[in-house]
Short mmCIF file of C-alpha atoms in Angstrom, two decimals:
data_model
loop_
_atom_site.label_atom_id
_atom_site.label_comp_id
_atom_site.label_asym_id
_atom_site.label_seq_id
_atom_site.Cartn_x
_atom_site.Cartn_y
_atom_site.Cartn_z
CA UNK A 257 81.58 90.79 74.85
CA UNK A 258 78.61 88.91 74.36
CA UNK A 259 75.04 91.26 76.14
CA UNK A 260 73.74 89.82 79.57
CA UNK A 261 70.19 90.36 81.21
CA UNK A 262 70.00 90.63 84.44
CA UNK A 263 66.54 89.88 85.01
CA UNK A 264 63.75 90.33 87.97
CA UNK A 265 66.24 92.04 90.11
CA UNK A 266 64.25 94.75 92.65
CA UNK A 267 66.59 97.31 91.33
CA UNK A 268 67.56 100.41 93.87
CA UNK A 269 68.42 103.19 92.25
CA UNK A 270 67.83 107.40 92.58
CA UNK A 271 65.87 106.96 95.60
CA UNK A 272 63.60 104.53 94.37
CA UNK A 273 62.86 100.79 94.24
CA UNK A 274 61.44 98.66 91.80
CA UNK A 275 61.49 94.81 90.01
CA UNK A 276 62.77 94.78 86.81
CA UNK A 277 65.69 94.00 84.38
CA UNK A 278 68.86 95.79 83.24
CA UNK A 279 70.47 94.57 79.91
CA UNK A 280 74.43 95.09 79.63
CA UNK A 281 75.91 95.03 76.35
CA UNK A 282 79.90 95.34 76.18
CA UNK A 283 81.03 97.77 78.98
CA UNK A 284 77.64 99.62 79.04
CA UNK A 285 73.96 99.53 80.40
CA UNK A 286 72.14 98.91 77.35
CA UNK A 287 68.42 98.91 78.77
CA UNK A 288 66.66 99.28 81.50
CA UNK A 289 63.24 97.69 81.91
CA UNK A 290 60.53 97.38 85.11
CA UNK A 291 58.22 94.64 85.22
CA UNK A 292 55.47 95.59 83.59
CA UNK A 293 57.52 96.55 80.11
CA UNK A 294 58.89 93.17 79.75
CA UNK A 295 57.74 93.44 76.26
CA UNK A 296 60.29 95.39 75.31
CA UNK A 297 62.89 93.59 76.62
CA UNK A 298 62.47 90.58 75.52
CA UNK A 299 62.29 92.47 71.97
CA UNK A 300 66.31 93.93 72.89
CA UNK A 301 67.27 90.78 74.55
CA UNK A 302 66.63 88.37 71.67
CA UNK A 303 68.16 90.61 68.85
CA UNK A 304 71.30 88.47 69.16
CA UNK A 305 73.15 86.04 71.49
CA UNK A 306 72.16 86.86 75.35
CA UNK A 307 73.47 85.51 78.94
CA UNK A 308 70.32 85.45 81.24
CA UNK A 309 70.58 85.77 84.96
CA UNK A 310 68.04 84.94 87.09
CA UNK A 311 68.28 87.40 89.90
CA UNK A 312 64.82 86.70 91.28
CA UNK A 313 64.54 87.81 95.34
CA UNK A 314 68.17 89.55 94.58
CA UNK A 315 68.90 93.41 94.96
CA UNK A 316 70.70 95.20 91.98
CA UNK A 317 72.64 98.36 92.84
CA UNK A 318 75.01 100.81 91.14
CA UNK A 319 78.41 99.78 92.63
CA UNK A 320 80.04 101.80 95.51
CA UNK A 321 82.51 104.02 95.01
CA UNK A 322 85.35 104.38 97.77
CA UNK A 323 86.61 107.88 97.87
CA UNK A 324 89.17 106.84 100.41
CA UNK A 325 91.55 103.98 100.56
CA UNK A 326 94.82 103.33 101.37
CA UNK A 327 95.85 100.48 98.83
CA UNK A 328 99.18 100.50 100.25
CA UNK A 329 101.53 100.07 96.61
CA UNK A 330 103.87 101.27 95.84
CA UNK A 331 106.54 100.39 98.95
CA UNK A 332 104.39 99.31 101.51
CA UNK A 333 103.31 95.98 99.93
CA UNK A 334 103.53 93.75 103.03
CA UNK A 335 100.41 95.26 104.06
CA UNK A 336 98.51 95.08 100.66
CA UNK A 337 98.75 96.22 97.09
CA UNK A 338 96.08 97.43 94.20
CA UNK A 339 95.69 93.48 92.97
CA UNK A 340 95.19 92.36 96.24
CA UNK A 341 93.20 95.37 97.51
CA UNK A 342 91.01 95.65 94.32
CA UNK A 343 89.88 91.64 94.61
CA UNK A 344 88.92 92.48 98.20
CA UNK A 345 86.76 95.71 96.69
CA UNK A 346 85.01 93.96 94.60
CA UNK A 347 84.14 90.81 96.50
CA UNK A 348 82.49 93.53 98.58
CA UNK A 349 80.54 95.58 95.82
CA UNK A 350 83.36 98.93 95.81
CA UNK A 351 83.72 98.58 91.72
CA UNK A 352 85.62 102.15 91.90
CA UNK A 353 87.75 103.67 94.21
CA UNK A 354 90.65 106.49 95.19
CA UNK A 355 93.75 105.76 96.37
CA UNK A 356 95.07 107.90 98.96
CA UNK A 357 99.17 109.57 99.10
CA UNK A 358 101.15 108.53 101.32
CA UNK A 359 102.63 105.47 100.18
CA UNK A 360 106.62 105.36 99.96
CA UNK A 361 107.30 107.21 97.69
CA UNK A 362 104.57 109.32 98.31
CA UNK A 363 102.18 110.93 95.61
CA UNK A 364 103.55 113.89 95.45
CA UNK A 365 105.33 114.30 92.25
CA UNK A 366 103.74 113.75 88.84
CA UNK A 367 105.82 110.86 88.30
CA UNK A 368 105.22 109.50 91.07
CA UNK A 369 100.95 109.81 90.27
CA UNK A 370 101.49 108.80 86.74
CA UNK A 371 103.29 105.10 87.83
CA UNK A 372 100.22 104.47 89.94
CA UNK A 373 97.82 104.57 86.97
CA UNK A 374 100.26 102.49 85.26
CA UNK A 375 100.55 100.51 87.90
CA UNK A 376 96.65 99.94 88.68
CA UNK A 377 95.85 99.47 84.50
CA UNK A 378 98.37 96.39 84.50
CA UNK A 379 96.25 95.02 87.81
CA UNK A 380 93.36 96.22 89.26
CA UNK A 381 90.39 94.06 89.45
CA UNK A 382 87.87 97.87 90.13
CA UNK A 383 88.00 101.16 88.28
CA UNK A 384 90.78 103.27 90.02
CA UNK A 385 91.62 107.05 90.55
CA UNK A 386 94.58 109.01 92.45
CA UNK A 387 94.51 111.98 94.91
CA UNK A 388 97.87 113.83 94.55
CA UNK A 389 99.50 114.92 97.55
CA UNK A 390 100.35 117.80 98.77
CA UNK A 391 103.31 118.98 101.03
CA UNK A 392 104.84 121.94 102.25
CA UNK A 393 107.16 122.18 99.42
CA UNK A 394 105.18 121.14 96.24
CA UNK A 395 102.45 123.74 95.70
CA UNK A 396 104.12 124.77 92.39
CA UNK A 397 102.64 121.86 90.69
CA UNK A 398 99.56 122.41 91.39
CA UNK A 399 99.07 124.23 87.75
CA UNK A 400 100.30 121.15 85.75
CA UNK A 401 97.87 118.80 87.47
CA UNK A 402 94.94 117.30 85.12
CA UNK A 403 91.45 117.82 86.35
CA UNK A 404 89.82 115.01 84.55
CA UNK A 405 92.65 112.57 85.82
CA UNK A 406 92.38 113.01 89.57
CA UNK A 407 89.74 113.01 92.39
CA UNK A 408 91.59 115.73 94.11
CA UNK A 409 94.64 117.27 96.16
CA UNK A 410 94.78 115.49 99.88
CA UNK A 411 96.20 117.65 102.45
CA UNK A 412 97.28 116.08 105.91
CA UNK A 413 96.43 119.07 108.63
CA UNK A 414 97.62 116.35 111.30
CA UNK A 415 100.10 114.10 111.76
CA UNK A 416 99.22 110.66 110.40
CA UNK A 417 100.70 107.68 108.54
CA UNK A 418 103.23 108.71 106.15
CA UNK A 419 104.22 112.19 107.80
CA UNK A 420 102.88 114.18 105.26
CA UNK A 421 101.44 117.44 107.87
CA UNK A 422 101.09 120.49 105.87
CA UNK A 423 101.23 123.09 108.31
CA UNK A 424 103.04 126.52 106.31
CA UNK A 425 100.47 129.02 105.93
CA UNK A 426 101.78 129.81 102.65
CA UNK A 427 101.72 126.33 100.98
CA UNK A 428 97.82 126.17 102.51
CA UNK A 429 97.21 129.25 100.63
CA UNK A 430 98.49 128.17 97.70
CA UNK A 431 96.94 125.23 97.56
CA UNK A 432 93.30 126.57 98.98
CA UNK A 433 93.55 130.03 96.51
CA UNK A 434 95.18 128.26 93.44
CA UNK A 435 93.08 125.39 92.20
CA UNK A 436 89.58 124.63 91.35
CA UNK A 437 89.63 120.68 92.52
CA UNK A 438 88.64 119.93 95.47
CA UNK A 439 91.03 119.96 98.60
CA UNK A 440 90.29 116.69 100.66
CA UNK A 441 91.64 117.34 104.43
CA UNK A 442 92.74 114.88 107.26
CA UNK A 443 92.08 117.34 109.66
CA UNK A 444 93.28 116.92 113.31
CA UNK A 445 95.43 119.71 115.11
CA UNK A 446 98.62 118.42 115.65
CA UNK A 447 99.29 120.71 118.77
CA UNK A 448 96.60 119.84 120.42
CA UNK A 449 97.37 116.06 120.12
CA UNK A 450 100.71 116.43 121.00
CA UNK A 451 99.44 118.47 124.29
CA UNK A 452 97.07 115.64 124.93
CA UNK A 453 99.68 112.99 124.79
CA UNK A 454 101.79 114.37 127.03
CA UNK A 455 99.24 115.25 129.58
CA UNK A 456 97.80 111.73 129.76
CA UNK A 457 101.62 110.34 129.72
CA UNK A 458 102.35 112.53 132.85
CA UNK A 459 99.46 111.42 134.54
CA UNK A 460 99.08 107.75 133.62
CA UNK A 461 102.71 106.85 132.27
CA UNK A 462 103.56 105.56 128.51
CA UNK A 463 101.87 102.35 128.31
CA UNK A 464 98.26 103.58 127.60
CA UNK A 465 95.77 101.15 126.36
CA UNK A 466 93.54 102.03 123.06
CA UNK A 467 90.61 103.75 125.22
CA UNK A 468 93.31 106.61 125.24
CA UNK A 469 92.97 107.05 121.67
CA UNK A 470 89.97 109.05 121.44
CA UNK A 471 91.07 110.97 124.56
CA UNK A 472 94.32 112.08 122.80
CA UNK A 473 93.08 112.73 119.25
CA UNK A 474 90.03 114.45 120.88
CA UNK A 475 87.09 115.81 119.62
CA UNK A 476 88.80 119.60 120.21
CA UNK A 477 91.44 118.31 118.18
CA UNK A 478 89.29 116.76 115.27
CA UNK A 479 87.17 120.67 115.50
CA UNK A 480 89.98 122.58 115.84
CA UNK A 481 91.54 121.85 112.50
CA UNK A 482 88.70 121.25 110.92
CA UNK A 483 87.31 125.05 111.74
CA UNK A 484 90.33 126.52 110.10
CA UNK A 485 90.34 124.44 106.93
CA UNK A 486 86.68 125.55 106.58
CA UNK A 487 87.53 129.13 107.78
CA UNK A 488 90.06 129.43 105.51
CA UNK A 489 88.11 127.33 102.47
CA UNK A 490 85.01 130.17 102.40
CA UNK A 491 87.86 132.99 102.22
CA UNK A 492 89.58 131.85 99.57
CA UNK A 493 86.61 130.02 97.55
CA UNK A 494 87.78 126.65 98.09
CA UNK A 495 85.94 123.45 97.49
CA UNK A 496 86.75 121.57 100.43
CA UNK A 497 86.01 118.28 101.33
CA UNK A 498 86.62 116.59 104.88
CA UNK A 499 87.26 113.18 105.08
CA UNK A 500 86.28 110.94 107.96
CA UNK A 501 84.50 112.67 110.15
CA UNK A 502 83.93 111.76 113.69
CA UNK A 503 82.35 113.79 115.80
CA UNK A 504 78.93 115.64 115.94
CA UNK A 505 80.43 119.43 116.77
CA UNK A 506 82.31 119.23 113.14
CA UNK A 507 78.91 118.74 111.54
CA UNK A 508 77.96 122.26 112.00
CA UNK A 509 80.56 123.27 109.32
CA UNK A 510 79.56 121.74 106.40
CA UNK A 511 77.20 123.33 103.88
CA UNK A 512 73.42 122.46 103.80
CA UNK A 513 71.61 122.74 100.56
CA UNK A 514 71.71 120.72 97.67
CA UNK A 515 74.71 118.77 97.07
CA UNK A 516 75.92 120.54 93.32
CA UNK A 517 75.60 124.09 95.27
CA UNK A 518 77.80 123.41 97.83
CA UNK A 519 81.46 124.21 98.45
CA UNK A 520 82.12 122.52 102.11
CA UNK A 521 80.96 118.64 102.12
CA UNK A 522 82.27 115.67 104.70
CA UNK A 523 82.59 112.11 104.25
CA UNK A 524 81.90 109.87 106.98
CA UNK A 525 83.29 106.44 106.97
CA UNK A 526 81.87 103.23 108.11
CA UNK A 527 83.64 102.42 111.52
CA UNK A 528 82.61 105.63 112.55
CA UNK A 529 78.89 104.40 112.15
CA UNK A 530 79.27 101.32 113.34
CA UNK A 531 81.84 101.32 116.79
CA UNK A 532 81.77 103.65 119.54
CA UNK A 533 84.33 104.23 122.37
CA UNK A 534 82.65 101.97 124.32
CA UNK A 535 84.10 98.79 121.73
CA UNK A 536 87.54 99.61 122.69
CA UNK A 537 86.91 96.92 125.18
CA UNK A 538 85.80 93.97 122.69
CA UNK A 539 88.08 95.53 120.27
CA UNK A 540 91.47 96.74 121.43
CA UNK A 541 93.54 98.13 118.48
CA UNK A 542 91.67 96.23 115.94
CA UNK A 543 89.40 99.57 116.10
CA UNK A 544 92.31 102.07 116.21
CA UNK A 545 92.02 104.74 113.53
CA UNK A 546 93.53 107.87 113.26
CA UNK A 547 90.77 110.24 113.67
CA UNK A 548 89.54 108.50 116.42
CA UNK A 549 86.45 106.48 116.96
CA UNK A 550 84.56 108.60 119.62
CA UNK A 551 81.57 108.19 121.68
CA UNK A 552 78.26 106.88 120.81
CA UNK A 553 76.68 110.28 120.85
CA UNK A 554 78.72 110.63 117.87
CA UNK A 555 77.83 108.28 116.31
CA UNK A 556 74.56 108.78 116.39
CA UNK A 557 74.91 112.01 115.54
CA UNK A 558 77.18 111.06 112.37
CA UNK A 559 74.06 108.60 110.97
CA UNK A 560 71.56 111.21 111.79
CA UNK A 561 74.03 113.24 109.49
CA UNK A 562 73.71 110.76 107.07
CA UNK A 563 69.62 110.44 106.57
CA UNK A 564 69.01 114.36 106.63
CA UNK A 565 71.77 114.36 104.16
CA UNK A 566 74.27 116.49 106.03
CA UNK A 567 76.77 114.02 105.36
CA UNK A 568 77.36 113.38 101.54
CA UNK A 569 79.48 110.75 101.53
CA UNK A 570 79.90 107.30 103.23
CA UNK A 571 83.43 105.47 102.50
CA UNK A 572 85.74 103.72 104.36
CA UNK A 573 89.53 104.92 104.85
CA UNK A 574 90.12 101.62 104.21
CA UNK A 575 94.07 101.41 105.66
CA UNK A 576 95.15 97.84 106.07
CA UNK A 577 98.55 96.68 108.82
CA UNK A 578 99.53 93.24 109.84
CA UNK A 579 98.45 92.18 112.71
CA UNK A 580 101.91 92.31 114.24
CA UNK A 581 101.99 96.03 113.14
CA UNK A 582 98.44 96.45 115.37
CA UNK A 583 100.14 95.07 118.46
CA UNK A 584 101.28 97.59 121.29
CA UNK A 585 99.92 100.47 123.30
CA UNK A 586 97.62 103.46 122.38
CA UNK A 587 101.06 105.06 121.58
CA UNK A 588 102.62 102.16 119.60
CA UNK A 589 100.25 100.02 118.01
CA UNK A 590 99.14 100.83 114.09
CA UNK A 591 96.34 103.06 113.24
CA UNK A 592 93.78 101.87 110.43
CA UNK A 593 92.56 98.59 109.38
CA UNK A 594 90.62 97.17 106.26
CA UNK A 595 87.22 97.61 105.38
CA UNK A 596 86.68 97.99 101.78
CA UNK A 597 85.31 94.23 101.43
CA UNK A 598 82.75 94.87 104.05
CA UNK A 599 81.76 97.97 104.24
CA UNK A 600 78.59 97.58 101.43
CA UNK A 601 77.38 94.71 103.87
CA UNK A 602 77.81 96.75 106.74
CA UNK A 603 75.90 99.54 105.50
CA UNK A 604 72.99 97.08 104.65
CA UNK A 605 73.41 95.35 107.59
CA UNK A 606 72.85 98.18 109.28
CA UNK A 607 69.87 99.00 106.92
CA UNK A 608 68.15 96.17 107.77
CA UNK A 609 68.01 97.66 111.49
CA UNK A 610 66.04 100.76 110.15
CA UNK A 611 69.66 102.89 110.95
CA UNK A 612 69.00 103.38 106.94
CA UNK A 613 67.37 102.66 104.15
CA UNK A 614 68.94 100.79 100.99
CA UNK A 615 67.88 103.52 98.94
CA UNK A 616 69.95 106.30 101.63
CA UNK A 617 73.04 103.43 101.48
CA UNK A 618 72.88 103.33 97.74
CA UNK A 619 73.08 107.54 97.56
CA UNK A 620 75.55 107.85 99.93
CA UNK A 621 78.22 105.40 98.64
CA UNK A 622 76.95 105.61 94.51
CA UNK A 623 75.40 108.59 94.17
CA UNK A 624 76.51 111.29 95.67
CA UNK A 625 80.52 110.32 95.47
CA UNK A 626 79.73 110.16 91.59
CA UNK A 627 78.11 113.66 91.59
CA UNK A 628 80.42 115.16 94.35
CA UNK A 629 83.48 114.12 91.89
CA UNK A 630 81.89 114.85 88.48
CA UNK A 631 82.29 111.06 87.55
CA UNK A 632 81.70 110.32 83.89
CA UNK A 633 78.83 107.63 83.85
CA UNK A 634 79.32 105.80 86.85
CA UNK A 635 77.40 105.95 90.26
CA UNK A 636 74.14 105.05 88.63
CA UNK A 637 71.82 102.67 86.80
CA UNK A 638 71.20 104.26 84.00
CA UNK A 639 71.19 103.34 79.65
CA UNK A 640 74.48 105.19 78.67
CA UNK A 641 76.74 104.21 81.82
CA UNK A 642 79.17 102.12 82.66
CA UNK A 643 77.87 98.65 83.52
CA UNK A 644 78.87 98.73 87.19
CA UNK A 645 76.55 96.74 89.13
CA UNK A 646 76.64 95.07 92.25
CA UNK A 647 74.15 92.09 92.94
CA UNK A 648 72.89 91.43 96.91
CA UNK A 649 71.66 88.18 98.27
CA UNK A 650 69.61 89.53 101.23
CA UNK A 651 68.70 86.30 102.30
CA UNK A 652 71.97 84.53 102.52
CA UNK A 653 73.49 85.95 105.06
CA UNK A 654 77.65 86.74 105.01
CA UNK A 655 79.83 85.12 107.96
CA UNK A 656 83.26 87.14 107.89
CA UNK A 657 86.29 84.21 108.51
CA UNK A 658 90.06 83.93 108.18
CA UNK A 659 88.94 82.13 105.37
CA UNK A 660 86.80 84.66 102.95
CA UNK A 661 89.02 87.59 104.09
CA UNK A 662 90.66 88.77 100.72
CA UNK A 663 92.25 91.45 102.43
CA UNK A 664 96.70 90.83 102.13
CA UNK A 665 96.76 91.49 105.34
CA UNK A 666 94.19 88.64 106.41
CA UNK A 667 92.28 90.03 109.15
CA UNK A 668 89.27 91.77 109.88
CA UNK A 669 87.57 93.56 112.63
CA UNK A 670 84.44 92.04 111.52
CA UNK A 671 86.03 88.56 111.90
CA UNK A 672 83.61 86.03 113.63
CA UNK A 673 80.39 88.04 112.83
CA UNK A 674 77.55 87.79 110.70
CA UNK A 675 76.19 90.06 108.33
CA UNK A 676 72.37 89.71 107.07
CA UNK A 677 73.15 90.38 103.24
CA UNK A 678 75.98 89.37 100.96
CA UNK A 679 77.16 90.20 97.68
CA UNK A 680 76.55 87.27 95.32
CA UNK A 681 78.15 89.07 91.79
CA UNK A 682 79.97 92.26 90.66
CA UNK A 683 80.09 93.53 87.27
CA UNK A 684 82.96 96.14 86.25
CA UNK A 685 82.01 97.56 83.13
CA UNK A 686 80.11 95.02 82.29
CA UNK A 687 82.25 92.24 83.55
CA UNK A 688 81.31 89.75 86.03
CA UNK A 689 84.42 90.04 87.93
CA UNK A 690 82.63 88.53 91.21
CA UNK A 691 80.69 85.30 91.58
CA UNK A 692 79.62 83.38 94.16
CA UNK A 693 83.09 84.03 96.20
CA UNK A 694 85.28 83.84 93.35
CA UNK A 695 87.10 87.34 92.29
CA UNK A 696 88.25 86.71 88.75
CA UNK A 697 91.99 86.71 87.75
CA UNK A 698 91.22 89.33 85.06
CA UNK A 699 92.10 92.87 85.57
CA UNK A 700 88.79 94.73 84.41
CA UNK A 701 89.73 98.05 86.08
CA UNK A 702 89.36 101.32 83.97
CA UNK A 703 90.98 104.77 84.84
CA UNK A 704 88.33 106.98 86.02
CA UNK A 705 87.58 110.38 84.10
CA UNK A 706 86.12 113.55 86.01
CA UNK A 707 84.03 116.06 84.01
CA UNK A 708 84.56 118.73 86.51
CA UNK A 709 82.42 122.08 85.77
#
């Protein structure tokens, strides 16, 4: 693979911004220059063969690594698959992400994990990783499980797609006590839903529309669960990580301090930023997620999380149905939709508003998921790593339509508006996999590796 030179890029990176250039050569990040060494440079860049790009007025970031998705393969493949999932990441700057469960069959045997990395080497257009599952029943393989292969073990402390609750106090111990990866929970109490459900069904009868949601997978619910896995986390020494937070009481669990000394972290994923309750009007089920979107004092809450660094981790549970499947009541209709494609522009978007800064964006969804992880040379922009880059056209602005929606399922919630930035290319180690709107046909992806301490 011939070197390329990105060149006069303002480059945001660590909390800082700068012009300058960034040299790839093969896979890696070969050099890394600001404007005023351009001596240097030009010195490595005309050594051999180069491809220049002019990336004048252009941001260059580390890609964005998704620490939640639901790709959807194997068995549920109407909805979307790695291929078609992976083309949709990196059209929107995710060049890595992890692949949640509870497909059919579910990740939950090693079998099962070890087809998916198959699976994802033959086709995936971003660098991929697995959580394993766990169940009530399958704690005893939690000893043959490889630490530098997988983000994690995903526990489901509520109900959700796939039916995968873990709810025996013994399997929880086992799997909270036994291990030293991280435990990523879904946590919503299950009673406490179920209590909620039948309350409003009593009262208001079965056909509920979406604003019922949030009222039935409540913000006790969401605290409830969430309480114990922490409660029972600090007992038994657990790292524990909870995905997609949504309301502002659950911040008060996680650990302050700095980010490699702590043991309790949260993710917070970008519908839960953007929509409040009060969108279930515009929206309808098109916003439905399981937890919850909530009210806009949570929301403002969750991205105050995010700037004093509460929060380490922005993602996007991306979890795409057809449209058919998204049809029905608050009781019926599909929870989740896709977001992977636009959740980088809807973090800058929202940057542009002063809600962050690039440099805050960049942390949360490079950065940190790369150090929370232990992720071998990726997350950065840095000489030595993996050429992972994502380059932003903040003046061209990104108009989401039927027809630039690379999602299987072919729908957005964004559909019809206009973000402020777009991606104009994406390099996966070191390959320009995204262009001007085009995803490539070549499957660039590489498996992950996790140097966990």
């Amino acid at each position: 693979m011939a070197k390329t030179l990105i060149k006069s890029a303002r480059i945001i990176n660590n909390g800082h911004s700068f012009k300058g250039s960034v040299l790839i050569d093969g896979k890696y990040i070969a050099g890394i220059y600001a404007e005023d060494t351009l001596s240097g440079m030009q010195e490595d860049a005309s050594s051999e063969d180069v491809r220049i790009i002019d990336a004048s007025g252009k941001w260059l970031l580390p890609g964005a690594i998704d620490d939640q998705v639901h790709f959807r393969e194997p068995g549920l493949t109407h909805k979307g698959d790695i291929m078609s999932e992976s083309r949709a990441a990196v059209a929107g700057g995710v060049t890595t992400y992890m692949d949640m469960p509870n497909t059919n069959p579910q990740t939950t045997t090693l079998n099962a994990l070890e087809w998916k990395f198959r699976r994802a080497s033959e086709v995936s257009a971003a660098n991929y990783s697995f959580f394993f599952g766990g169940t009530n029943d399958n704690a005893a393989l939690i000893a043959q499980l490889d630490c530098k292969r997988i983000p994690g073990i995903k526990l489901f402390l509520g109900a959700s797609t796939g039916n995968m609750l873990v709810d025996r106090e013994e399997a929880l111990r086992r799997f909270f006590g036994e291990t030293d990866l991280l435990i990523a929970v879904h946590a919503e109490k299950e009673d406490i839903i179920r209590r909620n459900r039948a309350y409003y069904i009593a009262k208001y009868g079965e056909n509920l529309n979406v604003s019922f949601h949030s009222k039935i997978r409540s913000e006790e619910a969401c605290y409830a669960s969430s309480s114990e896995a922490v409660n029972l986390a600090e007992k038994l020494g657990t790292r524990l990580h909870l995905f997609h937070l949504s309301t502002a009481k659950e911040l008060s669990l996680l650990d302050a301090g700095p980010l490699s000394e702590r043991r309790i972290t949260g993710e917070v994923c970008v519908h839960h930023l953007w929509f409040s309750d009060d969108d279930y009007k515009k929206y309808g089920n098109l916003i439905k997620w399981n937890p919850a979107i909530k009210t806009a004092e949570d929301r403002d809450a969750l991205r105050r999380a995010v700037n004093d660094d509460t929060i380490a981790v922005v993602a996007t549970d991306h979890a795409p149905h057809l449209l058919a499947e998204k049809a029905g009541t608050c009781l019926t209709a599909a929870s989740g939709g896709p977001l992977v494609q636009h959740s980088l522009p809807a973090m800058l978007d929202m940057a542009v508003d002063g809600v962050f800064t690039p440099e805050k964006v960049v942390e949360k969804m490079s950065h940190h998921p790369a150090d929370l992880y232990h992720i071998d040379k990726r997350g950065y922009i840095r000489e030595g790593y993996y050429a992972d880059i994502v380059l932003i056209d903040p003046d061209k602005p990104l108009i989401v339509s039927k027809e630039n929606v690379l999602y299987k399922c072919k729908w957005s919630p964004f559909e019809g508006y206009t973000f402020r930035c777009s991606v104009w290319k994406t390099f996966v180690n070191g390959f320009e996999i995204f262009s001007d709107g085009q995803v490539s046909d070549d499957a660039t992806g590489m498996e992950i590796v996790y140097n966990l301490k």
